[in-house]
Short mmCIF file of C-alpha atoms in Angstrom, two decimals:
data_model
loop_
_atom_site.label_atom_id
_atom_site.label_comp_id
_atom_site.label_asym_id
_atom_site.label_seq_id
_atom_site.Cartn_x
_atom_site.Cartn_y
_atom_site.Cartn_z
CA LEU L 271 -53.44 31.90 19.11
CA ILE L 272 -56.61 33.67 17.98
CA ARG L 273 -59.16 34.77 20.61
CA THR L 274 -62.84 34.99 19.49
CA CYS L 275 -65.44 36.68 21.81
CA HIS L 276 -69.28 36.62 21.51
CA LEU L 277 -71.95 38.63 23.33
CA VAL L 278 -74.24 36.63 25.57
CA GLY L 279 -78.00 37.61 25.40
CA SER L 280 -77.66 41.44 25.08
CA LYS L 281 -76.07 44.06 22.83
CA ASN L 282 -74.92 46.16 25.77
CA PRO L 283 -71.14 46.66 25.63
CA SER L 284 -70.90 46.14 29.37
CA THR L 285 -72.42 42.69 29.09
CA PRO L 286 -69.86 39.97 29.75
CA ARG L 287 -68.63 38.16 26.69
CA ARG L 288 -67.84 34.51 26.09
CA CYS L 289 -64.36 34.10 24.57
CA SER L 290 -62.70 31.05 23.06
CA ASP L 291 -59.12 30.48 21.87
CA SER L 292 -58.28 28.74 18.59
CA VAL L 293 -55.03 27.88 16.89
CA ASN L 294 -54.16 29.22 13.45
CA LEU L 295 -52.92 26.04 11.74
CA PRO L 296 -51.14 27.59 8.74
CA LYS L 297 -49.07 29.90 10.93
CA MET L 298 -48.32 27.05 13.37
CA SER L 299 -47.04 24.83 10.56
CA LEU L 300 -44.78 27.61 9.30
CA PHE L 301 -43.39 28.01 12.80
CA LEU L 302 -42.61 24.29 13.13
CA ARG L 303 -40.92 24.25 9.72
CA SER L 304 -38.69 27.14 10.70
CA LEU L 305 -37.69 25.28 13.87
CA ALA L 306 -36.86 22.16 11.89
CA ARG L 307 -34.67 24.12 9.51
CA SER L 308 -32.81 25.81 12.34
CA GLY L 309 -32.03 22.45 13.99
CA ALA L 310 -33.75 23.36 17.28
CA ALA L 311 -37.02 21.50 16.67
CA THR L 312 -35.96 18.35 18.52
CA GLN L 313 -34.69 20.26 21.52
CA TRP L 314 -37.80 22.48 21.66
CA MET L 315 -40.21 19.53 21.41
CA ARG L 316 -38.42 17.50 24.08
CA ALA L 317 -38.27 20.47 26.44
CA SER L 318 -41.96 21.32 25.95
CA LEU L 319 -43.23 17.72 26.26
CA SER L 320 -41.02 16.65 29.13
CA THR L 321 -42.84 16.04 32.44
CA SER L 322 -39.75 15.44 34.56
CA SER L 323 -37.92 18.03 36.58
CA ILE L 324 -34.57 17.19 34.94
CA VAL L 325 -33.24 19.93 32.72
CA TYR L 326 -32.88 18.82 29.11
CA LYS L 327 -29.31 18.42 27.80
CA ASP L 328 -28.01 17.84 24.32
CA PRO L 329 -27.05 14.13 23.94
CA LYS L 330 -24.06 15.10 21.80
CA ALA L 331 -22.57 17.06 24.70
CA GLN L 332 -22.85 14.13 27.11
CA LYS L 333 -19.71 12.03 27.57
CA GLU L 334 -20.09 8.27 27.23
CA ALA L 335 -17.95 5.64 28.90
CA PRO L 336 -15.15 4.35 26.62
CA MET L 337 -15.57 0.87 25.16
CA LEU L 338 -12.96 -1.54 26.54
CA ASP L 339 -12.10 -4.98 25.26
CA ALA L 340 -13.11 -7.82 27.57
CA SER L 341 -9.76 -9.56 27.07
CA VAL L 342 -7.95 -6.48 28.37
CA ILE L 343 -10.21 -6.11 31.41
CA LEU L 344 -10.04 -9.79 32.39
CA ALA L 345 -6.32 -10.23 31.65
CA ASP L 346 -3.96 -11.02 34.49
CA GLU L 347 -1.32 -8.58 35.65
CA GLN L 348 1.48 -10.82 34.34
CA GLU L 349 -0.06 -10.97 30.87
CA ARG L 350 -0.52 -7.21 30.76
CA ALA L 351 3.08 -6.67 31.88
CA ARG L 352 4.29 -9.13 29.22
CA ASP L 353 2.42 -7.21 26.51
CA HIS L 354 4.20 -3.97 27.45
CA LEU L 355 7.69 -5.47 27.28
CA PRO L 356 9.85 -4.09 24.44
CA THR L 357 10.63 -6.44 21.57
CA ILE L 358 13.85 -6.67 19.57
CA THR L 359 13.92 -7.89 15.98
CA VAL L 360 16.92 -10.15 15.42
CA PRO L 361 17.87 -10.80 11.77
CA VAL L 362 17.99 -14.53 11.12
CA LYS L 363 19.34 -16.16 7.98
CA VAL L 364 16.48 -17.61 5.96
CA ASP L 365 17.11 -21.01 4.38
CA ILE L 366 14.29 -22.64 2.45
CA SER L 367 16.35 -25.48 0.99
CA PRO L 368 14.97 -28.12 3.43
CA ILE L 369 11.38 -27.41 2.32
CA SER L 370 11.90 -26.39 -1.33
CA GLY L 371 11.83 -29.98 -2.63
CA VAL L 372 15.10 -29.62 -4.57
CA PRO L 373 17.38 -32.68 -4.24
CA GLU L 374 20.36 -32.22 -1.96
CA GLU L 375 22.82 -32.85 -4.80
CA HIS L 376 21.49 -29.74 -6.56
CA VAL L 377 21.76 -27.58 -3.44
CA LYS L 378 25.07 -28.25 -1.72
CA GLU L 379 27.14 -29.17 -4.79
CA ARG L 380 26.04 -26.35 -7.10
CA ARG L 381 27.75 -23.01 -7.66
CA VAL L 382 25.93 -19.99 -9.06
CA ARG L 383 27.46 -17.24 -11.16
CA ILE L 384 25.96 -13.77 -10.74
CA PHE L 385 26.70 -11.52 -13.71
CA MET L 386 25.43 -8.76 -15.96
CA PRO L 387 24.71 -9.80 -19.57
CA ALA L 388 27.21 -8.60 -22.16
CA LYS L 389 26.41 -6.29 -25.02
CA ASN L 390 24.33 -7.91 -27.70
CA ALA L 391 25.86 -8.34 -31.16
CA MET L 392 22.51 -7.70 -32.83
CA GLN L 393 20.93 -4.36 -33.59
CA SER L 394 19.44 -4.07 -30.07
CA GLY L 395 22.96 -3.58 -28.68
CA THR L 396 22.78 -2.52 -25.02
CA ASP L 397 18.99 -2.71 -24.83
CA ASN L 398 17.50 -4.98 -22.16
CA ILE L 399 20.81 -5.89 -20.53
CA GLN L 400 20.70 -3.52 -17.54
CA HIS L 401 19.97 -6.28 -15.03
CA TRP L 402 21.70 -9.08 -13.11
CA SER L 403 21.26 -12.76 -13.97
CA ILE L 404 22.26 -16.05 -12.38
CA GLU L 405 23.39 -19.24 -14.09
CA PHE L 406 24.57 -22.60 -12.75
CA ASP L 407 27.75 -24.48 -13.52
CA ASN L 408 27.59 -26.87 -16.48
CA ARG L 409 27.49 -30.60 -15.90
CA GLU L 410 26.42 -33.81 -17.61
CA ARG L 411 26.28 -32.67 -21.22
CA TRP L 412 26.55 -34.96 -24.24
CA GLU L 413 25.94 -34.71 -27.95
CA ASN L 414 23.25 -36.68 -29.69
CA PRO L 415 25.00 -38.68 -32.45
CA LEU L 416 21.87 -38.94 -34.60
CA MET L 417 20.87 -35.27 -34.87
CA GLY L 418 23.99 -33.57 -33.53
CA TRP L 419 22.05 -31.85 -30.77
CA SER L 420 23.57 -31.29 -27.38
CA SER L 421 21.66 -32.84 -24.45
CA THR L 422 21.95 -32.53 -20.71
CA GLY L 423 20.76 -34.35 -17.63
CA ASP L 424 20.97 -31.26 -15.43
CA PRO L 425 17.52 -29.82 -14.58
CA LEU L 426 19.05 -26.45 -13.58
CA SER L 427 21.22 -25.90 -16.65
CA ASN L 428 18.66 -23.88 -18.61
CA MET L 429 17.25 -21.91 -15.69
CA THR L 430 17.96 -18.17 -15.76
CA VAL L 431 16.55 -15.66 -13.28
CA ASP L 432 16.90 -11.89 -13.65
CA PHE L 433 17.20 -9.38 -10.79
CA SER L 434 17.29 -5.61 -10.57
CA THR L 435 20.40 -5.48 -8.35
CA ALA L 436 23.21 -7.81 -7.38
CA ASP L 437 22.07 -7.76 -3.74
CA GLU L 438 18.74 -9.28 -4.69
CA ALA L 439 20.51 -12.07 -6.58
CA ILE L 440 22.81 -12.75 -3.61
CA ALA L 441 19.85 -12.87 -1.21
CA HIS L 442 18.06 -15.33 -3.52
CA CYS L 443 21.10 -17.64 -3.64
CA GLU L 444 21.59 -17.56 0.12
CA LYS L 445 17.92 -18.28 0.71
CA ASN L 446 18.14 -21.40 -1.47
CA GLY L 447 21.46 -22.55 0.01
CA TRP L 448 23.56 -22.17 -3.17
CA ARG L 449 27.20 -21.11 -3.26
CA TRP L 450 27.65 -18.03 -5.38
CA PHE L 451 30.21 -15.60 -6.76
CA VAL L 452 29.80 -12.25 -8.50
CA ASP L 453 31.36 -11.91 -11.95
CA LYS L 454 31.77 -8.16 -12.42
CA ALA L 455 32.38 -6.93 -15.94
CA GLU L 456 35.38 -4.73 -16.60
CA VAL L 457 34.43 -1.09 -16.83
CA THR L 458 35.62 0.11 -20.21
CA LYS L 459 36.55 3.70 -20.86
CA LYS L 460 33.78 5.64 -22.49
CA GLN L 461 34.77 6.49 -26.03
CA ARG L 462 34.63 10.09 -27.14
CA VAL L 463 32.03 10.67 -29.81
CA LYS L 464 33.54 12.16 -32.96
CA ASN L 465 31.61 14.33 -35.35
CA TYR L 466 31.88 14.49 -39.11
CA GLY L 467 33.90 17.71 -39.10
CA ILE L 468 36.91 16.00 -37.51
CA ASN L 469 37.61 14.29 -40.84
CA PHE L 470 38.43 17.70 -42.40
CA SER L 471 40.20 19.40 -39.46
CA TRP L 472 43.78 20.61 -40.13
CA ASN L 473 45.29 18.90 -37.11
CA LYS L 474 48.45 16.82 -37.06
CA ARG L 475 46.89 14.33 -34.66
CA THR L 476 43.74 13.73 -36.66
CA ARG L 477 44.52 14.50 -40.31
CA VAL L 478 45.30 11.66 -42.68
CA SER L 479 47.77 12.09 -45.51
CA THR L 480 46.57 11.26 -49.01
CA LYS L 481 50.07 10.86 -50.49
#
């Protein structure tokens, strides 16, 4: 605040003066900006403009009542007790054969072979055979006399499904109601890799006579 005083009627220093107060607007604006930057502007304004006798409190510090669901508040005691009962998960065998749409003759009378594909005779060799496949038993095949092609009336004869593990294939067969058996390949002994120098080694077990 700036106080300005003026002499009234005389130049005598003892003469009473008339004083008036004025506000310096630039300095006041700087003060309000500093309050806003410090985060205390809202609290200072509310405290200065409040006409009630209640002491101002920060709304963030006040605790609010927790929000409760109406269904929980209006629920009966029996329903609330039923919700707190422990539950036990019982494994049940899943069978989708009644709703899969497959005829019954292709469900109960079929047998599935679960196997790993054999080594390929082509250049790929053992590539893309590290999985388990299923195939159905053969039935109703005949040879076309005109073209010499083989035909079949079995809709499942050409169906092949691949799985990562044998357990996944077994679970798939049990879920569809098919009888199954696992055809495990014989584990052959891993052959020892021979290098080119063995052909020239002076060893009775490996050398070959030229006579």
